[in-house]
Coordinates of N, CA and C in Angstrom, one line a residue:
D1 N -4.2 24.2 27.5 CA -5.3 23.4 26.8 C -4.9 23.0 25.4
L2 N -3.7 23.3 25.0 CA -3.2 22.9 23.7 C -4.0 23.6 22.6
S3 N -4.5 24.7 22.8 CA -5.2 25.4 21.7 C -4.1 26.0 20.8
I4 N -4.5 26.2 19.6 CA -3.6 26.7 18.5 C -3.3 28.2 18.7
T5 N -2.1 28.5 18.7 CA -1.7 29.9 18.9 C -1.1 30.5 17.6
Y6 N -0.6 29.6 16.7 CA -0.1 30.0 15.4 C -0.1 28.9 14.5
M7 N -0.4 29.2 13.2 CA -0.3 28.2 12.1 C 0.3 29.0 10.9
N8 N 1.4 28.4 10.4 CA 2.1 29.1 9.3 C 1.4 28.9 8.0
P9 N 1.8 29.6 6.9 CA 1.1 29.5 5.6 C 1.1 28.1 5.1
A10 N 2.1 27.3 5.4 CA 2.1 25.9 4.9 C 1.0 25.1 5.5
G11 N 0.7 25.3 6.7 CA -0.5 24.7 7.4 C -1.8 25.2 6.7
D12 N -1.8 26.4 6.3 CA -3.0 26.9 5.6 C -3.2 26.2 4.3
R13 N -2.1 25.9 3.6 CA -2.2 25.2 2.3 C -2.5 23.8 2.5
I14 N -2.0 23.1 3.5 CA -2.2 21.7 3.7 C -3.7 21.5 4.0
F15 N -4.2 22.3 5.0 CA -5.6 22.0 5.5 C -6.6 22.9 4.8
G16 N -6.2 23.9 4.0 CA -7.2 24.7 3.3 C -8.0 25.6 4.2
C17 N -7.3 26.1 5.3 CA -8.0 27.0 6.2 C -7.0 28.1 6.5
H18 N -7.5 29.1 7.2 CA -6.6 30.3 7.5 C -6.3 30.3 9.0
F19 N -5.1 30.7 9.3 CA -4.6 30.8 10.7 C -5.7 31.5 11.6
E20 N -6.2 32.5 11.1 CA -7.1 33.3 11.9 C -8.4 32.4 12.4
D21 N -8.7 31.5 11.5 CA -9.9 30.6 11.8 C -9.6 29.6 12.8
M22 N -8.3 29.3 13.0 CA -7.9 28.2 13.9 C -7.4 28.7 15.3
T23 N -7.1 30.0 15.4 CA -6.5 30.5 16.6 C -7.5 30.3 17.8
G24 N -6.9 29.8 18.9 CA -7.7 29.5 20.1 C -8.4 28.2 20.1
L25 N -8.5 27.5 19.0 CA -9.2 26.2 19.0 C -8.3 25.1 19.3
T26 N -8.8 24.0 19.9 CA -8.0 22.8 20.2 C -8.0 22.0 18.9
P27 N -7.1 21.0 18.8 CA -7.1 20.2 17.6 C -8.5 19.5 17.3
F28 N -9.2 19.2 18.3 CA -10.6 18.5 18.1 C -11.6 19.5 17.7
E29 N -11.5 20.8 18.1 CA -12.5 21.8 17.7 C -12.3 22.2 16.3
T30 N -11.1 22.0 15.7 CA -10.9 22.5 14.3 C -11.6 21.6 13.3
G31 N -11.9 20.3 13.6 CA -12.5 19.4 12.7 C -11.5 18.8 11.7
L32 N -10.2 19.2 11.9 CA -9.2 18.7 11.0 C -8.6 17.4 11.4
I33 N -8.8 17.1 12.7 CA -8.2 15.9 13.2 C -9.2 14.7 13.1
D34 N -8.6 13.6 12.6 CA -9.5 12.4 12.3 C -8.9 11.2 13.1
T35 N -8.4 11.4 14.3 CA -7.7 10.4 15.1 C -8.5 10.2 16.3
D36 N -8.5 9.0 16.9 CA -9.2 8.8 18.1 C -8.8 9.8 19.2
R37 N -9.7 10.4 19.9 CA -9.4 11.4 20.9 C -8.5 10.8 22.0
D38 N -8.6 9.6 22.4 CA -7.8 9.0 23.5 C -6.3 9.0 23.1
I39 N -6.1 8.6 21.8 CA -4.7 8.5 21.3 C -4.1 9.9 21.3
V40 N -4.8 10.9 20.9 CA -4.3 12.3 20.8 C -4.0 12.8 22.2
E41 N -5.0 12.5 23.1 CA -4.8 13.0 24.5 C -3.6 12.4 25.2
A42 N -3.4 11.1 24.9 CA -2.2 10.4 25.5 C -0.9 11.0 25.0
L43 N -0.9 11.3 23.7 CA 0.2 11.9 23.1 C 0.5 13.3 23.7
H44 N -0.6 14.1 23.9 CA -0.4 15.4 24.5 C 0.0 15.3 25.9
A45 N -0.4 14.3 26.7 CA 0.0 14.1 28.1 C 1.5 13.8 28.1
R46 N 2.0 13.0 27.2 CA 3.4 12.8 27.2 C 4.2 14.0 26.8
L47 N 3.7 14.8 25.9 CA 4.4 16.1 25.5 C 4.4 17.0 26.7
K48 N 3.3 17.1 27.4 CA 3.2 18.0 28.6 C 4.2 17.7 29.7
R49 N 4.6 16.4 29.7 CA 5.6 15.9 30.7 C 7.0 16.2 30.1
G50 N 7.1 16.7 28.9 CA 8.4 17.1 28.3 C 9.0 15.9 27.6
E51 N 8.3 14.8 27.4 CA 8.8 13.7 26.6 C 8.9 14.0 25.1
F52 N 9.9 13.5 24.5 CA 9.9 13.5 23.1 C 9.3 12.3 22.5
V53 N 8.4 12.5 21.6 CA 7.7 11.3 21.0 C 8.1 11.1 19.6
P54 N 8.1 9.9 19.1 CA 8.5 9.7 17.7 C 7.5 10.3 16.7
P55 N 7.9 10.5 15.5 CA 7.0 11.0 14.5 C 5.8 10.0 14.4
S56 N 4.7 10.5 14.0 CA 3.5 9.7 13.9 C 2.8 10.0 12.6
V57 N 2.0 9.1 12.1 CA 1.3 9.2 10.9 C -0.2 9.2 11.3
A58 N -1.0 10.1 10.8 CA -2.4 10.2 11.1 C -3.3 10.6 9.9
S59 N -4.5 10.2 10.0 CA -5.5 10.6 9.0 C -6.0 12.0 9.5
N60 N -6.1 12.9 8.6 CA -6.6 14.2 8.9 C -7.7 14.6 7.8
N61 N -8.4 15.7 8.2 CA -9.4 16.2 7.3 C -8.9 17.6 6.8
T62 N -9.3 17.9 5.6 CA -9.1 19.3 5.2 C -10.4 20.1 5.3
K63 N -10.3 21.4 5.3 CA -11.5 22.2 5.5 C -12.6 21.9 4.4
D64 N -12.2 21.5 3.2 CA -13.2 21.2 2.2 C -13.6 19.7 2.2
G65 N -13.3 18.9 3.3 CA -13.8 17.6 3.5 C -13.0 16.5 3.0
R66 N -11.8 16.7 2.4 CA -11.0 15.7 1.9 C -10.2 15.0 3.0
K67 N -10.0 13.7 2.8 CA -9.2 12.9 3.8 C -7.7 13.0 3.3
I68 N -6.8 13.3 4.2 CA -5.4 13.3 3.8 C -4.6 12.5 4.9
T69 N -3.4 12.0 4.5 CA -2.5 11.4 5.5 C -1.4 12.3 5.8
C70 N -1.2 12.6 7.1 CA -0.1 13.5 7.5 C 0.9 12.8 8.4
E71 N 2.1 13.2 8.2 CA 3.2 12.8 9.2 C 3.4 14.0 10.1
W72 N 3.3 13.7 11.4 CA 3.4 14.7 12.4 C 4.7 14.5 13.2
I73 N 5.4 15.6 13.5 CA 6.5 15.7 14.4 C 6.1 16.7 15.5
N74 N 6.0 16.2 16.7 CA 5.5 17.1 17.8 C 6.7 17.2 18.8
T75 N 7.0 18.4 19.2 CA 8.1 18.6 20.1 C 7.6 19.5 21.3
P76 N 7.9 19.0 22.5 CA 7.4 19.8 23.6 C 8.3 21.1 23.8
L77 N 7.7 22.2 24.1 CA 8.4 23.4 24.3 C 8.4 23.7 25.8
M78 N 9.6 23.6 26.4 CA 9.7 23.8 27.9 C 10.4 25.1 28.2
G79 N 10.0 25.7 29.3 CA 10.5 27.0 29.7 C 11.9 26.7 30.4
A80 N 12.6 27.8 30.7 CA 13.9 27.7 31.3 C 13.8 27.0 32.7
D81 N 12.7 27.1 33.3 CA 12.5 26.5 34.6 C 12.0 25.0 34.5
G82 N 11.9 24.5 33.3 CA 11.5 23.2 33.0 C 10.0 23.0 32.9
S83 N 9.2 24.1 33.0 CA 7.8 24.0 32.9 C 7.3 23.9 31.5
F84 N 6.2 23.2 31.3 CA 5.7 23.1 29.9 C 5.1 24.4 29.4
Q85 N 5.5 24.8 28.2 CA 5.0 26.0 27.6 C 4.1 25.8 26.4
G86 N 4.3 24.7 25.7 CA 3.4 24.4 24.6 C 4.1 23.3 23.7
V87 N 3.5 23.2 22.5 CA 4.0 22.1 21.6 C 4.2 22.8 20.2
L88 N 5.4 22.4 19.6 CA 5.6 22.8 18.3 C 5.3 21.5 17.4
S89 N 4.2 21.7 16.6 CA 3.8 20.6 15.7 C 4.1 20.9 14.3
M90 N 4.8 20.0 13.7 CA 5.1 20.1 12.2 C 4.4 19.0 11.5
C91 N 3.8 19.3 10.4 CA 3.0 18.4 9.6 C 3.4 18.4 8.2
Q92 N 3.4 17.2 7.6 CA 3.7 17.1 6.2 C 2.6 16.2 5.6
D93 N 2.0 16.6 4.5 CA 1.0 15.8 3.8 C 1.7 14.8 3.0
I94 N 1.5 13.5 3.4 CA 2.2 12.4 2.7 C 1.2 11.5 1.9
T95 N 0.0 12.1 1.7 CA -1.1 11.3 1.0 C -0.6 10.7 -0.3
E96 N 0.0 11.6 -1.2 CA 0.4 11.1 -2.5 C 1.6 10.1 -2.4
R97 N 2.5 10.3 -1.4 CA 3.6 9.4 -1.2 C 3.0 8.0 -0.8
R98 N 2.0 8.0 0.1 CA 1.4 6.7 0.5 C 0.7 6.0 -0.6
Q99 N 0.0 6.8 -1.5 CA -0.6 6.2 -2.6 C 0.4 5.6 -3.6
N100 N 1.5 6.3 -3.8 CA 2.6 5.8 -4.7 C 3.2 4.6 -4.1
E101 N 3.4 4.5 -2.8 CA 4.0 3.4 -2.2 C 3.0 2.2 -2.4
S102 N 1.7 2.4 -2.2 CA 0.8 1.3 -2.3 C 0.7 0.8 -3.8
A103 N 0.8 1.7 -4.7 CA 0.8 1.3 -6.2 C 2.1 0.5 -6.5
L104 N 3.2 1.0 -5.9 CA 4.5 0.2 -6.1 C 4.4 -1.2 -5.5
Q105 N 3.8 -1.3 -4.3 CA 3.7 -2.6 -3.7 C 2.8 -3.5 -4.6
Q106 N 1.7 -3.0 -5.1 CA 0.8 -3.7 -6.0 C 1.6 -4.2 -7.2
A107 N 2.3 -3.3 -7.8 CA 3.1 -3.6 -9.0 C 4.1 -4.7 -8.7
Q108 N 4.8 -4.6 -7.6 CA 5.7 -5.7 -7.2 C 5.1 -7.0 -7.0
K109 N 3.9 -7.0 -6.4 CA 3.1 -8.3 -6.2 C 2.8 -8.9 -7.6
M110 N 2.3 -8.0 -8.5 CA 2.0 -8.5 -9.8 C 3.2 -9.1 -10.5
E111 N 4.3 -8.4 -10.4 CA 5.6 -8.9 -11.0 C 6.0 -10.2 -10.5
A112 N 5.9 -10.4 -9.1 CA 6.2 -11.7 -8.5 C 5.3 -12.8 -9.0
I113 N 4.0 -12.5 -9.1 CA 3.0 -13.5 -9.6 C 3.4 -13.8 -11.1
G114 N 3.7 -12.8 -11.9 CA 4.1 -13.0 -13.3 C 5.3 -13.9 -13.4
Q115 N 6.3 -13.7 -12.6 CA 7.5 -14.5 -12.6 C 7.2 -15.9 -12.2
L116 N 6.4 -16.1 -11.2 CA 6.1 -17.4 -10.7 C 5.3 -18.2 -11.8
T117 N 4.3 -17.5 -12.4 CA 3.5 -18.1 -13.4 C 4.4 -18.5 -14.6
G118 N 5.3 -17.6 -15.0 CA 6.1 -17.9 -16.2 C 7.0 -19.0 -15.9
G119 N 7.6 -19.1 -14.7 CA 8.4 -20.3 -14.4 C 7.7 -21.6 -14.4
I120 N 6.5 -21.6 -13.8 CA 5.6 -22.8 -13.8 C 5.3 -23.2 -15.3
A121 N 4.9 -22.2 -16.1 CA 4.5 -22.5 -17.5 C 5.7 -23.1 -18.3
H122 N 6.9 -22.5 -18.1 CA 8.0 -23.1 -18.8 C 8.3 -24.5 -18.4
D123 N 8.2 -24.8 -17.1 CA 8.4 -26.2 -16.6 C 7.4 -27.1 -17.1
F124 N 6.1 -26.7 -17.1 CA 5.0 -27.5 -17.6 C 5.2 -27.7 -19.1
N125 N 5.6 -26.7 -19.8 CA 5.8 -26.8 -21.3 C 6.9 -27.9 -21.6
N126 N 8.0 -27.9 -20.8 CA 9.0 -29.0 -20.9 C 8.4 -30.4 -20.7
L127 N 7.5 -30.5 -19.8 CA 6.9 -31.8 -19.6 C 6.0 -32.2 -20.7
L128 N 5.3 -31.2 -21.3 CA 4.4 -31.5 -22.4 C 5.2 -31.9 -23.7
T129 N 6.4 -31.3 -23.8 CA 7.2 -31.7 -25.0 C 7.6 -33.1 -24.9
V130 N 7.9 -33.6 -23.8 CA 8.2 -35.1 -23.6 C 7.0 -35.9 -23.9
I131 N 5.8 -35.5 -23.4 CA 4.6 -36.3 -23.6 C 4.2 -36.3 -25.0
L132 N 4.3 -35.1 -25.7 CA 4.0 -35.0 -27.1 C 4.9 -35.9 -28.0
G133 N 6.2 -35.9 -27.7 CA 7.2 -36.7 -28.4 C 6.9 -38.2 -28.2
S134 N 6.6 -38.6 -26.9 CA 6.3 -40.0 -26.6 C 5.0 -40.4 -27.3
A135 N 4.0 -39.6 -27.3 CA 2.7 -39.9 -27.9 C 2.9 -40.1 -29.4
A136 N 3.7 -39.3 -30.1 CA 4.0 -39.5 -31.5 C 4.7 -40.8 -31.8
I137 N 5.7 -41.1 -31.0 CA 6.4 -42.4 -31.2 C 5.5 -43.5 -30.9
L138 N 4.7 -43.5 -29.9 CA 3.7 -44.5 -29.6 C 2.8 -44.7 -30.8
A139 N 2.3 -43.6 -31.3 CA 1.3 -43.7 -32.4 C 1.9 -44.4 -33.6
D140 N 3.2 -44.2 -33.9 CA 3.9 -44.8 -35.0 C 4.2 -46.3 -34.8
D141 N 4.4 -46.6 -33.6 CA 4.8 -48.0 -33.3 C 3.6 -49.0 -33.1
V142 N 2.4 -48.5 -32.8 CA 1.3 -49.5 -32.6 C 0.5 -49.7 -33.8
E143 N -0.1 -50.9 -33.9 CA -0.9 -51.3 -35.0 C -2.4 -51.3 -34.7
E144 N -2.7 -51.6 -33.4 CA -4.1 -51.8 -33.0 C -4.8 -50.4 -33.1
P145 N -6.0 -50.3 -33.7 CA -6.7 -49.1 -33.8 C -7.0 -48.5 -32.4
D146 N -7.3 -49.3 -31.4 CA -7.6 -48.8 -30.0 C -6.3 -48.1 -29.5
D147 N -5.2 -48.7 -29.7 CA -3.9 -48.2 -29.2 C -3.6 -46.9 -29.9
K148 N -3.8 -46.8 -31.2 CA -3.6 -45.6 -32.0 C -4.5 -44.5 -31.5
A149 N -5.8 -44.8 -31.2 CA -6.8 -43.8 -30.7 C -6.3 -43.3 -29.3
L150 N -5.8 -44.2 -28.5 CA -5.3 -43.8 -27.2 C -4.1 -42.9 -27.3
A151 N -3.2 -43.2 -28.2 CA -2.0 -42.3 -28.5 C -2.5 -40.9 -29.0
Q152 N -3.5 -41.0 -29.8 CA -4.0 -39.7 -30.4 C -4.7 -38.9 -29.2
M153 N -5.4 -39.5 -28.3 CA -6.0 -38.8 -27.2 C -4.9 -38.2 -26.3
I154 N -3.8 -38.9 -26.1 CA -2.7 -38.4 -25.3 C -2.2 -37.1 -26.0
E155 N -2.0 -37.2 -27.3 CA -1.4 -36.1 -28.0 C -2.4 -34.9 -28.0
E156 N -3.7 -35.1 -28.1 CA -4.6 -34.0 -28.1 C -4.6 -33.3 -26.7
A157 N -4.6 -34.1 -25.7 CA -4.6 -33.6 -24.3 C -3.3 -32.7 -24.1
A158 N -2.2 -33.2 -24.6 CA -0.9 -32.5 -24.4 C -1.0 -31.2 -25.2
L159 N -1.6 -31.2 -26.4 CA -1.7 -30.0 -27.2 C -2.6 -29.0 -26.5
R160 N -3.7 -29.4 -25.8 CA -4.6 -28.5 -25.1 C -3.7 -27.9 -23.9
G161 N -2.9 -28.8 -23.3 CA -2.0 -28.3 -22.2 C -1.1 -27.3 -22.7
S162 N -0.6 -27.5 -23.9 CA 0.4 -26.5 -24.5 C -0.3 -25.2 -24.8
A163 N -1.6 -25.2 -25.2 CA -2.3 -24.0 -25.4 C -2.5 -23.2 -24.1
L164 N -2.8 -24.0 -23.0 CA -2.9 -23.4 -21.7 C -1.6 -22.8 -21.3
T165 N -0.5 -23.4 -21.5 CA 0.8 -22.9 -21.2 C 1.0 -21.6 -21.9
H166 N 0.6 -21.5 -23.2 CA 0.8 -20.2 -23.9 C 0.0 -19.1 -23.3
R167 N -1.2 -19.4 -22.8 CA -2.0 -18.4 -22.1 C -1.4 -18.0 -20.8
L168 N -0.8 -18.9 -20.1 CA -0.1 -18.6 -18.8 C 1.1 -17.7 -19.1
L169 N 1.8 -18.0 -20.2 CA 3.0 -17.1 -20.5 C 2.5 -15.7 -20.9
A170 N 1.4 -15.6 -21.6 CA 0.9 -14.3 -22.0 C 0.5 -13.5 -20.7
F171 N -0.1 -14.2 -19.7 CA -0.5 -13.6 -18.5 C 0.8 -13.2 -17.7
A172 N 1.8 -14.0 -17.7 CA 3.0 -13.7 -17.0 C 3.7 -12.4 -17.6
R173 N 3.6 -12.2 -18.9 CA 4.1 -11.0 -19.5 C 3.3 -9.8 -19.1

């Protein structure tokens, strides 16, 4: 019935319970398992047939109600006659590792966004430099007040674009 026959002190530390409290209980009766029953029963059926299954990651509960992520390695124990005797289950709490991996992925995404933003800002700044220079030349070369006003509007718009570029570069950093 896959009831627990032994749990070492590491299991006690991971789940916050004592071996004596778990003896004779199935994984579902312990309250520590947080995986769909069908998935666990299918895994156990494979193990009962003597199949080796790849390591798996599952959500588990601790006795004090915390959710943890565990990596499980389950090995079928077969008798000399080939009959199923039980399962050796080894568990490692990988909650912190998963959180660190998630934080690293988030940091990498932010770095990529920063690099992209910085590249676009630099390219845009190069375009604005040409526009500002051309607007200054245009303002010097024209006599008509309307043309001078138009050149001044171009220059002001380019300066606002330049301020936006500086904000984008600050964001990228």
